[in-house]
Amino acid sequence: MDKPETSSLTATIAERVLAETFGSPVRLGSGCDLGGSARSSVQRFPIIEGPVSTPTSVIVKQVNNDTFDPDAANDATWMLFNDWASMQFLRQVEMPTPLVPTFYGGDRQTGLFVIEDLGAGTRLDYLLLGDNAEAAEAGMLTYAEIHGRLHARTMGRQAEYLRIREALGPATSLSEYYAYDHLVPALHVIAELLALPLQPEVDDELAALKETLLDPGPFLAFVQSDAAPDNFLRSGTGWRLIDFEGGRYTHALLEGVYCRMPFPTCWCVYRMPEPIIQRAEAVYRAELARACPTAADDTLFYRAVVEACITWALNFHAHLRPLDKMLVQDRSLVALTDRQRFLLYVNAAADASEQFGHMRATGGSLRAIATRLAQIWPEAVEPAYYPAFS
C-alpha cells in the first residue's frame, strides 16, 4: 500500500514507537478500527516493513481527544495510562506463561501505546454464551487460575508498578468510588426504600469493611479491575488478559469473587451453577495461596470472600443502578435485567455471610432485602443460567 494511506498521525507515532523498540524503521499499513470506547480508540495495523524481529501486525490504543493533555486529571487520561503501565509492568513479572500481550512502547505526549496483536481468538464470553458446557467450564477454571496467578505473582511488587505508573502521571484516581464512602449510605438508602429496619451493628461492620478495602494487608495484590469475560482472550499462544484501564493494587478478593458474584463490572451476567463456582474458587485459592499464606486459612479466606461479596452488592446500587430507579422500571441491557442482577448479588452476599458467619448484621440485612425484593419482583427470583450451562 502507498505510504499516504498509512501516514495518519496515529500510524506515524506508532511507527516511531516501534522503530525505537526494534532499533530499525518500521512502516505500517492501513489501520482497522476494532471499536474501542468513548474514551479511547483501538486499531490493528499490519506491519509492511521492518526488521525480521517485528510481528506481522500490532494493536495501537490511543486516547480519543484531539486536545489530549498528558497531565490532565481526567478519567480518559488516567485509564489509558493505567492500561499502559499495567501491560508494561506485567510483562516484567516472571510468569510460567505471559498473562498479557507484549508491550512494545508508547508515546506519553499523545496518549498512545502499542501492544502485541493476539488476533481474533476466542473470548470467555463467547464460551459462556455458547452451547458447549465443557468448554465453558474449562474456560472458567482457566480464568480463575490465571487471576489467582496474577494476584499471587504481583504481591509485594507495588513499588515496582508505581515507578512505571507515576512516570506517566498520578496513579491515584480522583474518583470517590475508590474511597468506599458509599457503603454505609447505600445500605441505609436501600433499607429505607423498602421500609426495612437495620441492625445497629451494620454501621460498624461496614466501617470496618471500608478500612479493610483501603488497607487489605496480606490480600494486597494487583488486579485487572474489569475482570470481565470479554477481557479474557484465548489466542494461538494461550489465554491472555486485556484491558487494564482500572488496573491497580487493591484487595485481591474483589476479583477473587467474580465467580460467586458473576462479573459485576460486565454486561455478560447470568447465573453460574454452584458446582462450577466451587471448583473455580478452589482453583483460584490454590494459586493465590502460593504467595499468600493467609489464603490457605479457611477463616481468613472466607471472611475476605464475604467482605468482597458485600462490597459488590452495595456497589451495584451506589454506582451501577440505584434501587429507586429499579423500583420504578427494570432495564434489560444484554443478559440479565438490572433487577435480576441486583437480586442475584444481594442473595449471593447474604448466602456467603450466613455460610461463613461473618458480617452477620449486614448479611442479615441483605437477606431481608432479598426477601422483600423477591416479593416485589417475582420475575427476578430465578435468573437464567449462562446459556452454556442451561
mmCIF file of C-alpha atoms in Angstrom:
data_model
loop_
_atom_site.group_PDB
_atom_site.id
_atom_site.type_symbol
_atom_site.label_atom_id
_atom_site.label_comp_id
_atom_site.label_asym_id
_atom_site.label_seq_id
_atom_site.Cartn_x
_atom_site.Cartn_y
_atom_site.Cartn_z
ATOM 1 C CA MET A 1 0.000 0.000 0.000
ATOM 2 C CA ASP A 2 1.090 3.561 -0.651
ATOM 3 C CA LYS A 3 2.618 5.448 2.207
ATOM 4 C CA PRO A 4 -0.042 8.242 2.115
ATOM 5 C CA GLU A 5 -2.684 5.728 3.114
ATOM 6 C CA THR A 6 -0.761 4.877 6.279
ATOM 7 C CA SER A 7 0.541 8.316 7.211
ATOM 8 C CA SER A 8 -2.166 9.252 9.665
ATOM 9 C CA LEU A 9 -0.899 10.818 12.844
ATOM 10 C CA THR A 10 -1.650 7.658 14.821
ATOM 11 C CA ALA A 11 0.290 5.452 12.391
ATOM 12 C CA THR A 12 3.192 7.890 12.281
ATOM 13 C CA ILE A 13 3.526 7.970 16.059
ATOM 14 C CA ALA A 14 3.174 4.182 16.318
ATOM 15 C CA GLU A 15 5.867 3.729 13.667
ATOM 16 C CA ARG A 16 8.218 5.901 15.704
ATOM 17 C CA VAL A 17 7.477 3.917 18.877
ATOM 18 C CA LEU A 18 8.107 0.616 17.098
ATOM 19 C CA ALA A 19 11.305 1.902 15.480
ATOM 20 C CA GLU A 20 12.655 2.791 18.917
ATOM 21 C CA THR A 21 11.691 -0.643 20.250
ATOM 22 C CA PHE A 22 13.117 -2.699 17.366
ATOM 23 C CA GLY A 23 16.061 -0.444 16.529
ATOM 24 C CA SER A 24 15.128 -0.035 12.888
ATOM 25 C CA PRO A 25 12.495 1.806 10.809
ATOM 26 C CA VAL A 26 9.020 0.270 10.755
ATOM 27 C CA ARG A 27 6.228 1.039 8.285
ATOM 28 C CA LEU A 28 2.580 0.309 8.972
ATOM 29 C CA GLY A 29 -0.256 -0.434 6.586
ATOM 30 C CA SER A 30 -3.787 0.909 6.859
ATOM 31 C CA GLY A 31 -5.362 0.672 10.283
ATOM 32 C CA CYS A 32 -8.513 -1.282 11.074
ATOM 33 C CA ASP A 33 -10.805 0.096 13.769
ATOM 34 C CA LEU A 34 -11.524 -2.503 16.474
ATOM 35 C CA GLY A 35 -14.085 -0.412 18.319
ATOM 36 C CA GLY A 36 -12.528 0.887 21.492
ATOM 37 C CA SER A 37 -14.727 3.135 23.620
ATOM 38 C CA ALA A 38 -15.803 6.736 24.004
ATOM 39 C CA ARG A 39 -12.519 7.299 25.849
ATOM 40 C CA SER A 40 -10.046 5.655 23.502
ATOM 41 C CA SER A 41 -9.668 4.090 20.085
ATOM 42 C CA VAL A 42 -8.210 0.637 19.398
ATOM 43 C CA GLN A 43 -6.801 -0.128 15.955
ATOM 44 C CA ARG A 44 -4.998 -3.021 14.300
ATOM 45 C CA PHE A 45 -2.149 -2.097 11.957
ATOM 46 C CA PRO A 46 -0.302 -4.541 9.698
ATOM 47 C CA ILE A 47 3.471 -4.126 9.616
ATOM 48 C CA ILE A 48 4.512 -3.950 5.988
ATOM 49 C CA GLU A 49 8.160 -3.067 6.501
ATOM 50 C CA GLY A 50 10.528 -3.620 9.392
ATOM 51 C CA PRO A 51 13.271 -5.837 10.807
ATOM 52 C CA VAL A 52 12.731 -9.600 10.899
ATOM 53 C CA SER A 53 12.014 -9.440 14.635
ATOM 54 C CA THR A 54 8.848 -7.395 14.161
ATOM 55 C CA PRO A 55 5.443 -9.124 14.278
ATOM 56 C CA THR A 56 3.084 -9.118 11.307
ATOM 57 C CA SER A 57 0.679 -6.691 12.979
ATOM 58 C CA VAL A 58 0.188 -4.667 16.165
ATOM 59 C CA ILE A 59 -2.586 -3.132 18.239
ATOM 60 C CA VAL A 60 -2.496 0.623 18.859
ATOM 61 C CA LYS A 61 -4.549 2.210 21.627
ATOM 62 C CA GLN A 62 -4.927 5.981 21.837
ATOM 63 C CA VAL A 63 -6.989 8.497 23.781
ATOM 64 C CA ASN A 64 -9.920 9.900 21.786
ATOM 65 C CA ASN A 65 -9.165 13.550 22.252
ATOM 66 C CA ASP A 66 -7.709 15.955 19.708
ATOM 67 C CA THR A 67 -6.508 18.187 22.532
ATOM 68 C CA PHE A 68 -5.114 15.415 24.747
ATOM 69 C CA ASP A 69 -3.259 16.687 27.793
ATOM 70 C CA PRO A 70 -0.999 14.053 29.390
ATOM 71 C CA ASP A 71 -1.037 15.978 32.661
ATOM 72 C CA ALA A 72 -4.831 16.205 32.874
ATOM 73 C CA ALA A 73 -6.518 14.518 35.823
ATOM 74 C CA ASN A 74 -9.475 13.147 33.877
ATOM 75 C CA ASP A 75 -10.749 9.592 33.593
ATOM 76 C CA ALA A 76 -9.683 9.073 29.972
ATOM 77 C CA THR A 77 -6.059 10.009 30.674
ATOM 78 C CA TRP A 78 -5.922 8.117 33.965
ATOM 79 C CA MET A 79 -7.393 4.956 32.436
ATOM 80 C CA LEU A 80 -5.151 4.939 29.362
ATOM 81 C CA PHE A 81 -2.026 5.359 31.481
ATOM 82 C CA ASN A 82 -3.272 2.616 33.815
ATOM 83 C CA ASP A 83 -3.591 0.281 30.839
ATOM 84 C CA TRP A 84 -0.147 1.250 29.556
ATOM 85 C CA ALA A 85 1.568 0.847 32.945
ATOM 86 C CA SER A 86 -0.225 -2.435 33.634
ATOM 87 C CA MET A 87 0.883 -4.012 30.364
ATOM 88 C CA GLN A 88 4.450 -2.823 30.821
ATOM 89 C CA PHE A 89 4.573 -3.959 34.451
ATOM 90 C CA LEU A 90 3.034 -7.383 33.940
ATOM 91 C CA ARG A 91 5.398 -8.253 31.079
ATOM 92 C CA GLN A 92 8.230 -7.691 33.575
ATOM 93 C CA VAL A 93 6.726 -10.001 36.211
ATOM 94 C CA GLU A 94 8.016 -13.544 35.903
ATOM 95 C CA MET A 95 5.203 -15.900 34.931
ATOM 96 C CA PRO A 96 5.097 -19.506 33.657
ATOM 97 C CA THR A 97 3.434 -18.061 30.549
ATOM 98 C CA PRO A 98 2.676 -14.393 29.771
ATOM 99 C CA LEU A 99 -0.659 -13.158 31.113
ATOM 100 C CA VAL A 100 -0.917 -10.071 28.895
ATOM 101 C CA PRO A 101 0.080 -9.107 25.345
ATOM 102 C CA THR A 102 3.650 -7.979 24.704
ATOM 103 C CA PHE A 103 4.100 -4.267 25.354
ATOM 104 C CA TYR A 104 6.100 -2.563 22.590
ATOM 105 C CA GLY A 105 6.156 1.008 23.864
ATOM 106 C CA GLY A 106 4.197 4.230 23.894
ATOM 107 C CA ASP A 107 4.196 7.986 23.463
ATOM 108 C CA ARG A 108 3.072 9.835 26.582
ATOM 109 C CA GLN A 109 2.602 13.200 24.900
ATOM 110 C CA THR A 110 -0.041 11.868 22.516
ATOM 111 C CA GLY A 111 -1.594 9.233 24.820
ATOM 112 C CA LEU A 112 -0.736 6.250 22.637
ATOM 113 C CA PHE A 113 0.781 2.826 23.210
ATOM 114 C CA VAL A 114 1.447 -0.246 21.071
ATOM 115 C CA ILE A 115 0.990 -3.897 22.091
ATOM 116 C CA GLU A 116 1.001 -7.369 20.598
ATOM 117 C CA ASP A 117 -1.857 -8.340 18.294
ATOM 118 C CA LEU A 118 -3.421 -11.531 19.656
ATOM 119 C CA GLY A 119 -5.665 -11.933 16.624
ATOM 120 C CA ALA A 120 -9.370 -12.708 16.707
ATOM 121 C CA GLY A 121 -9.079 -15.542 19.232
ATOM 122 C CA THR A 122 -11.903 -16.784 21.444
ATOM 123 C CA ARG A 123 -13.159 -14.793 24.396
ATOM 124 C CA LEU A 124 -14.575 -16.347 27.543
ATOM 125 C CA ASP A 125 -17.929 -14.630 26.991
ATOM 126 C CA TYR A 126 -18.243 -16.483 23.662
ATOM 127 C CA LEU A 127 -17.894 -19.766 25.546
ATOM 128 C CA LEU A 128 -20.342 -18.809 28.296
ATOM 129 C CA LEU A 129 -22.916 -17.696 25.744
ATOM 130 C CA GLY A 130 -22.367 -20.763 23.573
ATOM 131 C CA ASP A 131 -23.677 -24.310 23.839
ATOM 132 C CA ASN A 132 -20.600 -26.268 24.949
ATOM 133 C CA ALA A 133 -20.740 -26.724 28.728
ATOM 134 C CA GLU A 134 -17.355 -28.478 28.910
ATOM 135 C CA ALA A 135 -15.581 -25.714 27.008
ATOM 136 C CA ALA A 136 -17.286 -23.032 29.119
ATOM 137 C CA GLU A 137 -16.314 -24.720 32.386
ATOM 138 C CA ALA A 138 -12.747 -25.230 31.205
ATOM 139 C CA GLY A 139 -12.613 -21.535 30.325
ATOM 140 C CA MET A 140 -13.930 -20.573 33.740
ATOM 141 C CA LEU A 141 -11.366 -22.721 35.537
ATOM 142 C CA THR A 142 -8.543 -21.251 33.452
ATOM 143 C CA TYR A 143 -9.898 -17.771 34.134
ATOM 144 C CA ALA A 144 -9.831 -18.478 37.893
ATOM 145 C CA GLU A 145 -6.329 -19.962 37.726
ATOM 146 C CA ILE A 146 -4.893 -17.031 35.779
ATOM 147 C CA HIS A 147 -6.416 -14.418 38.065
ATOM 148 C CA GLY A 148 -5.088 -16.297 41.074
ATOM 149 C CA ARG A 149 -1.663 -16.305 39.431
ATOM 150 C CA LEU A 150 -1.936 -12.610 38.569
ATOM 151 C CA HIS A 151 -2.670 -11.761 42.196
ATOM 152 C CA ALA A 152 -0.061 -14.096 43.663
ATOM 153 C CA ARG A 153 2.804 -13.097 41.374
ATOM 154 C CA THR A 154 2.244 -9.363 41.900
ATOM 155 C CA MET A 155 2.121 -9.413 45.697
ATOM 156 C CA GLY A 156 4.934 -7.365 47.207
ATOM 157 C CA ARG A 157 5.733 -5.576 43.928
ATOM 158 C CA GLN A 158 3.623 -2.445 44.308
ATOM 159 C CA ALA A 159 6.660 -0.133 44.321
ATOM 160 C CA GLU A 160 7.794 -1.572 41.001
ATOM 161 C CA TYR A 161 4.398 -0.914 39.445
ATOM 162 C CA LEU A 162 4.177 2.602 40.903
ATOM 163 C CA ARG A 163 7.556 3.554 39.404
ATOM 164 C CA ILE A 164 6.135 2.793 35.959
ATOM 165 C CA ARG A 165 2.730 4.319 36.589
ATOM 166 C CA GLU A 166 3.879 7.528 38.261
ATOM 167 C CA ALA A 167 6.328 8.215 35.434
ATOM 168 C CA LEU A 168 3.214 8.629 33.267
ATOM 169 C CA GLY A 169 1.072 10.597 35.720
ATOM 170 C CA PRO A 170 -0.688 10.376 39.096
ATOM 171 C CA ALA A 171 -1.535 6.783 39.993
ATOM 172 C CA THR A 172 -4.352 7.695 42.375
ATOM 173 C CA SER A 173 -7.772 8.321 40.881
ATOM 174 C CA LEU A 174 -9.778 11.360 41.915
ATOM 175 C CA SER A 175 -12.970 9.281 41.790
ATOM 176 C CA GLU A 176 -14.876 8.913 45.045
ATOM 177 C CA TYR A 177 -15.534 5.311 44.054
ATOM 178 C CA TYR A 178 -12.189 4.208 45.470
ATOM 179 C CA ALA A 179 -12.795 5.828 48.867
ATOM 180 C CA TYR A 180 -15.648 3.396 49.668
ATOM 181 C CA ASP A 181 -17.604 6.077 51.496
ATOM 182 C CA HIS A 182 -20.721 4.828 49.703
ATOM 183 C CA LEU A 183 -21.035 1.542 51.620
ATOM 184 C CA VAL A 184 -22.927 2.754 54.695
ATOM 185 C CA PRO A 185 -25.220 5.196 52.847
ATOM 186 C CA ALA A 186 -26.004 2.577 50.198
ATOM 187 C CA LEU A 187 -27.314 0.060 52.696
ATOM 188 C CA HIS A 188 -29.302 2.694 54.565
ATOM 189 C CA VAL A 189 -30.911 4.037 51.390
ATOM 190 C CA ILE A 190 -31.844 0.546 50.212
ATOM 191 C CA ALA A 191 -33.395 -0.283 53.586
ATOM 192 C CA GLU A 192 -35.320 2.995 53.695
ATOM 193 C CA LEU A 193 -36.711 2.483 50.197
ATOM 194 C CA LEU A 194 -38.010 -0.921 51.255
ATOM 195 C CA ALA A 195 -39.141 0.235 54.729
ATOM 196 C CA LEU A 196 -36.883 -2.301 56.422
ATOM 197 C CA PRO A 197 -35.092 -1.795 59.756
ATOM 198 C CA LEU A 198 -31.336 -2.197 60.055
ATOM 199 C CA GLN A 199 -29.460 -3.642 62.988
ATOM 200 C CA PRO A 200 -27.232 -1.050 64.731
ATOM 201 C CA GLU A 201 -24.154 -3.202 64.115
ATOM 202 C CA VAL A 202 -24.254 -2.698 60.343
ATOM 203 C CA ASP A 203 -22.577 0.708 60.517
ATOM 204 C CA ASP A 204 -19.645 -0.679 62.494
ATOM 205 C CA GLU A 205 -19.338 -3.683 60.176
ATOM 206 C CA LEU A 206 -19.324 -1.522 57.070
ATOM 207 C CA ALA A 207 -16.873 0.956 58.606
ATOM 208 C CA ALA A 208 -14.525 -1.953 59.286
ATOM 209 C CA LEU A 209 -15.075 -3.199 55.736
ATOM 210 C CA LYS A 210 -14.088 0.198 54.350
ATOM 211 C CA GLU A 211 -10.838 0.127 56.336
ATOM 212 C CA THR A 212 -10.084 -3.386 55.076
ATOM 213 C CA LEU A 213 -10.631 -2.344 51.466
ATOM 214 C CA LEU A 214 -8.348 0.653 51.901
ATOM 215 C CA ASP A 215 -5.686 -1.473 53.619
ATOM 216 C CA PRO A 216 -6.058 -5.121 52.530
ATOM 217 C CA GLY A 217 -2.949 -6.264 54.387
ATOM 218 C CA PRO A 218 -1.907 -9.742 53.179
ATOM 219 C CA PHE A 219 -4.505 -9.642 50.387
ATOM 220 C CA LEU A 220 -2.977 -6.595 48.674
ATOM 221 C CA ALA A 221 -2.379 -7.506 45.035
ATOM 222 C CA PHE A 222 -2.504 -6.116 41.529
ATOM 223 C CA VAL A 223 -5.925 -6.587 39.940
ATOM 224 C CA GLN A 224 -7.311 -6.147 36.451
ATOM 225 C CA SER A 225 -10.389 -4.401 37.945
ATOM 226 C CA ASP A 226 -12.647 -5.045 34.973
ATOM 227 C CA ALA A 227 -12.084 -8.803 35.022
ATOM 228 C CA ALA A 228 -14.897 -9.394 32.571
ATOM 229 C CA PRO A 229 -15.155 -12.473 30.315
ATOM 230 C CA ASP A 230 -14.801 -10.283 27.223
ATOM 231 C CA ASN A 231 -11.413 -9.156 28.585
ATOM 232 C CA PHE A 232 -10.129 -12.744 28.694
ATOM 233 C CA LEU A 233 -8.952 -13.884 25.270
ATOM 234 C CA ARG A 234 -7.552 -17.193 24.021
ATOM 235 C CA SER A 235 -5.141 -16.806 21.123
ATOM 236 C CA GLY A 236 -2.835 -19.307 19.481
ATOM 237 C CA THR A 237 -0.361 -18.932 22.363
ATOM 238 C CA GLY A 238 -2.825 -19.325 25.222
ATOM 239 C CA TRP A 239 -5.161 -17.232 27.329
ATOM 240 C CA ARG A 240 -4.364 -13.553 27.868
ATOM 241 C CA LEU A 241 -5.873 -10.741 29.936
ATOM 242 C CA ILE A 242 -6.654 -7.500 28.107
ATOM 243 C CA ASP A 243 -7.988 -4.096 29.206
ATOM 244 C CA PHE A 244 -6.358 -2.843 32.390
ATOM 245 C CA GLU A 245 -7.867 0.636 32.375
ATOM 246 C CA GLY A 246 -8.742 0.143 36.046
ATOM 247 C CA GLY A 247 -5.597 -1.843 36.860
ATOM 248 C CA ARG A 248 -4.349 -1.101 40.371
ATOM 249 C CA TYR A 249 -3.242 -2.531 43.692
ATOM 250 C CA THR A 250 -6.179 -3.325 45.952
ATOM 251 C CA HIS A 251 -7.890 -6.233 47.727
ATOM 252 C CA ALA A 252 -7.371 -9.416 45.681
ATOM 253 C CA LEU A 253 -10.723 -10.910 46.668
ATOM 254 C CA LEU A 254 -12.614 -8.100 44.956
ATOM 255 C CA GLU A 255 -11.636 -10.028 41.832
ATOM 256 C CA GLY A 256 -11.459 -13.411 43.511
ATOM 257 C CA VAL A 257 -15.252 -13.494 43.966
ATOM 258 C CA TYR A 258 -16.054 -12.850 40.298
ATOM 259 C CA CYS A 259 -17.493 -16.354 40.064
ATOM 260 C CA ARG A 260 -19.709 -16.050 43.165
ATOM 261 C CA MET A 261 -20.760 -12.565 42.045
ATOM 262 C CA PRO A 262 -20.761 -13.192 38.315
ATOM 263 C CA PHE A 263 -18.712 -10.493 36.635
ATOM 264 C CA PRO A 264 -20.119 -7.449 38.491
ATOM 265 C CA THR A 265 -18.341 -4.976 36.187
ATOM 266 C CA CYS A 266 -19.608 -6.552 32.955
ATOM 267 C CA TRP A 267 -22.721 -6.756 30.791
ATOM 268 C CA CYS A 268 -22.322 -10.542 30.482
ATOM 269 C CA VAL A 269 -24.112 -11.596 33.665
ATOM 270 C CA TYR A 270 -26.153 -14.754 34.116
ATOM 271 C CA ARG A 271 -26.416 -17.253 36.932
ATOM 272 C CA MET A 272 -23.457 -19.596 37.498
ATOM 273 C CA PRO A 273 -24.000 -23.242 38.566
ATOM 274 C CA GLU A 274 -22.892 -23.785 42.158
ATOM 275 C CA PRO A 275 -20.505 -26.699 41.396
ATOM 276 C CA ILE A 276 -18.621 -24.544 38.904
ATOM 277 C CA ILE A 277 -18.443 -21.686 41.408
ATOM 278 C CA GLN A 278 -16.911 -24.061 43.937
ATOM 279 C CA ARG A 279 -14.389 -25.571 41.511
ATOM 280 C CA ALA A 280 -13.322 -22.201 40.131
ATOM 281 C CA GLU A 281 -12.916 -20.711 43.616
ATOM 282 C CA ALA A 282 -10.794 -23.681 44.697
ATOM 283 C CA VAL A 283 -8.516 -23.233 41.672
ATOM 284 C CA TYR A 284 -8.205 -19.510 42.320
ATOM 285 C CA ARG A 285 -7.493 -20.016 46.017
ATOM 286 C CA ALA A 286 -4.792 -22.611 45.352
ATOM 287 C CA GLU A 287 -2.937 -20.200 43.068
ATOM 288 C CA LEU A 288 -3.338 -17.259 45.450
ATOM 289 C CA ALA A 289 -2.080 -19.276 48.421
ATOM 290 C CA ARG A 290 1.270 -19.841 46.685
ATOM 291 C CA ALA A 291 2.198 -16.284 47.639
ATOM 292 C CA CYS A 292 -0.429 -15.516 50.268
ATOM 293 C CA PRO A 293 -0.417 -17.993 53.199
ATOM 294 C CA THR A 294 -3.444 -16.163 54.628
ATOM 295 C CA ALA A 295 -5.482 -17.525 51.715
ATOM 296 C CA ALA A 296 -4.851 -21.069 52.980
ATOM 297 C CA ASP A 297 -6.558 -20.240 56.295
ATOM 298 C CA ASP A 298 -10.262 -21.086 55.947
ATOM 299 C CA THR A 299 -11.435 -18.483 58.435
ATOM 300 C CA LEU A 300 -9.432 -15.598 56.990
ATOM 301 C CA PHE A 301 -10.030 -16.501 53.356
ATOM 302 C CA TYR A 302 -13.785 -16.831 53.693
ATOM 303 C CA ARG A 303 -14.049 -13.690 55.791
ATOM 304 C CA ALA A 304 -12.474 -11.934 52.812
ATOM 305 C CA VAL A 305 -14.934 -13.647 50.463
ATOM 306 C CA VAL A 306 -17.860 -12.311 52.488
ATOM 307 C CA GLU A 307 -16.423 -8.806 52.554
ATOM 308 C CA ALA A 308 -15.858 -8.740 48.806
ATOM 309 C CA CYS A 309 -19.357 -10.079 48.067
ATOM 310 C CA ILE A 310 -20.991 -7.443 50.266
ATOM 311 C CA THR A 311 -18.900 -4.731 48.615
ATOM 312 C CA TRP A 312 -20.130 -5.695 45.153
ATOM 313 C CA ALA A 313 -23.760 -5.999 46.255
ATOM 314 C CA LEU A 314 -23.726 -2.453 47.623
ATOM 315 C CA ASN A 315 -21.667 -1.132 44.703
ATOM 316 C CA PHE A 316 -24.447 -2.108 42.322
ATOM 317 C CA HIS A 317 -26.869 0.308 43.978
ATOM 318 C CA ALA A 318 -24.265 3.012 44.518
ATOM 319 C CA HIS A 319 -22.563 3.022 41.124
ATOM 320 C CA LEU A 320 -24.458 0.966 38.548
ATOM 321 C CA ARG A 321 -28.221 1.255 39.049
ATOM 322 C CA PRO A 322 -29.836 2.832 42.139
ATOM 323 C CA LEU A 323 -32.659 0.860 43.710
ATOM 324 C CA ASP A 324 -35.078 3.773 43.443
ATOM 325 C CA LYS A 325 -34.789 3.599 39.648
ATOM 326 C CA MET A 326 -35.134 -0.189 39.625
ATOM 327 C CA LEU A 327 -38.280 0.023 41.722
ATOM 328 C CA VAL A 328 -39.853 2.222 39.058
ATOM 329 C CA GLN A 329 -38.596 0.420 35.970
ATOM 330 C CA ASP A 330 -36.473 -2.584 35.119
ATOM 331 C CA ARG A 331 -33.813 -2.349 32.445
ATOM 332 C CA SER A 332 -32.514 -5.066 30.156
ATOM 333 C CA LEU A 333 -29.155 -4.400 28.583
ATOM 334 C CA VAL A 334 -27.996 -7.688 27.058
ATOM 335 C CA ALA A 335 -28.123 -10.519 29.580
ATOM 336 C CA LEU A 336 -29.951 -10.421 32.934
ATOM 337 C CA THR A 337 -32.040 -7.369 33.750
ATOM 338 C CA ASP A 338 -30.940 -4.922 36.426
ATOM 339 C CA ARG A 339 -33.449 -6.350 38.888
ATOM 340 C CA GLN A 340 -32.266 -9.899 38.280
ATOM 341 C CA ARG A 341 -28.632 -8.886 38.666
ATOM 342 C CA PHE A 342 -29.197 -6.938 41.855
ATOM 343 C CA LEU A 343 -31.220 -9.703 43.467
ATOM 344 C CA LEU A 344 -28.620 -12.262 42.380
ATOM 345 C CA TYR A 345 -25.820 -10.248 44.001
ATOM 346 C CA VAL A 346 -27.734 -9.485 47.197
ATOM 347 C CA ASN A 347 -28.622 -13.155 47.638
ATOM 348 C CA ALA A 348 -25.042 -14.252 46.954
ATOM 349 C CA ALA A 349 -23.674 -11.820 49.549
ATOM 350 C CA ALA A 350 -26.286 -12.881 52.124
ATOM 351 C CA ASP A 351 -25.530 -16.553 51.410
ATOM 352 C CA ALA A 352 -21.810 -16.018 51.959
ATOM 353 C CA SER A 353 -22.405 -14.144 55.211
ATOM 354 C CA GLU A 354 -24.633 -16.908 56.528
ATOM 355 C CA GLN A 355 -22.366 -19.733 55.375
ATOM 356 C CA PHE A 356 -19.170 -18.313 56.836
ATOM 357 C CA GLY A 357 -20.590 -16.469 59.857
ATOM 358 C CA HIS A 358 -19.063 -13.079 59.108
ATOM 359 C CA MET A 359 -20.624 -9.596 58.980
ATOM 360 C CA ARG A 360 -23.800 -11.165 60.316
ATOM 361 C CA ALA A 361 -25.734 -7.918 60.807
ATOM 362 C CA THR A 362 -25.046 -6.733 57.262
ATOM 363 C CA GLY A 363 -25.649 -10.186 55.853
ATOM 364 C CA GLY A 364 -28.911 -10.489 57.740
ATOM 365 C CA SER A 365 -29.996 -7.107 56.429
ATOM 366 C CA LEU A 366 -29.191 -8.165 52.880
ATOM 367 C CA ARG A 367 -31.227 -11.333 53.378
ATOM 368 C CA ALA A 368 -34.215 -9.255 54.482
ATOM 369 C CA ILE A 369 -33.721 -7.018 51.469
ATOM 370 C CA ALA A 370 -33.588 -10.016 49.134
ATOM 371 C CA THR A 371 -36.752 -11.450 50.676
ATOM 372 C CA ARG A 372 -38.634 -8.169 50.216
ATOM 373 C CA LEU A 373 -37.394 -7.749 46.640
ATOM 374 C CA ALA A 374 -38.426 -11.305 45.795
ATOM 375 C CA GLN A 375 -41.971 -10.372 46.848
ATOM 376 C CA ILE A 376 -41.916 -7.197 44.741
ATOM 377 C CA TRP A 377 -40.093 -8.716 41.764
ATOM 378 C CA PRO A 378 -41.171 -12.374 41.478
ATOM 379 C CA GLU A 379 -39.945 -12.413 37.886
ATOM 380 C CA ALA A 380 -36.384 -11.760 39.087
ATOM 381 C CA VAL A 381 -36.196 -14.610 41.610
ATOM 382 C CA GLU A 382 -34.877 -17.355 39.290
ATOM 383 C CA PRO A 383 -32.475 -15.734 36.822
ATOM 384 C CA ALA A 384 -31.324 -17.812 33.882
ATOM 385 C CA TYR A 385 -28.048 -19.686 33.860
ATOM 386 C CA TYR A 386 -25.376 -18.852 31.301
ATOM 387 C CA PRO A 387 -26.572 -20.420 28.028
ATOM 388 C CA ALA A 388 -23.660 -22.879 28.042
ATOM 389 C CA PHE A 389 -24.920 -24.290 31.345
ATOM 390 C CA SER A 390 -28.644 -24.135 30.608
#
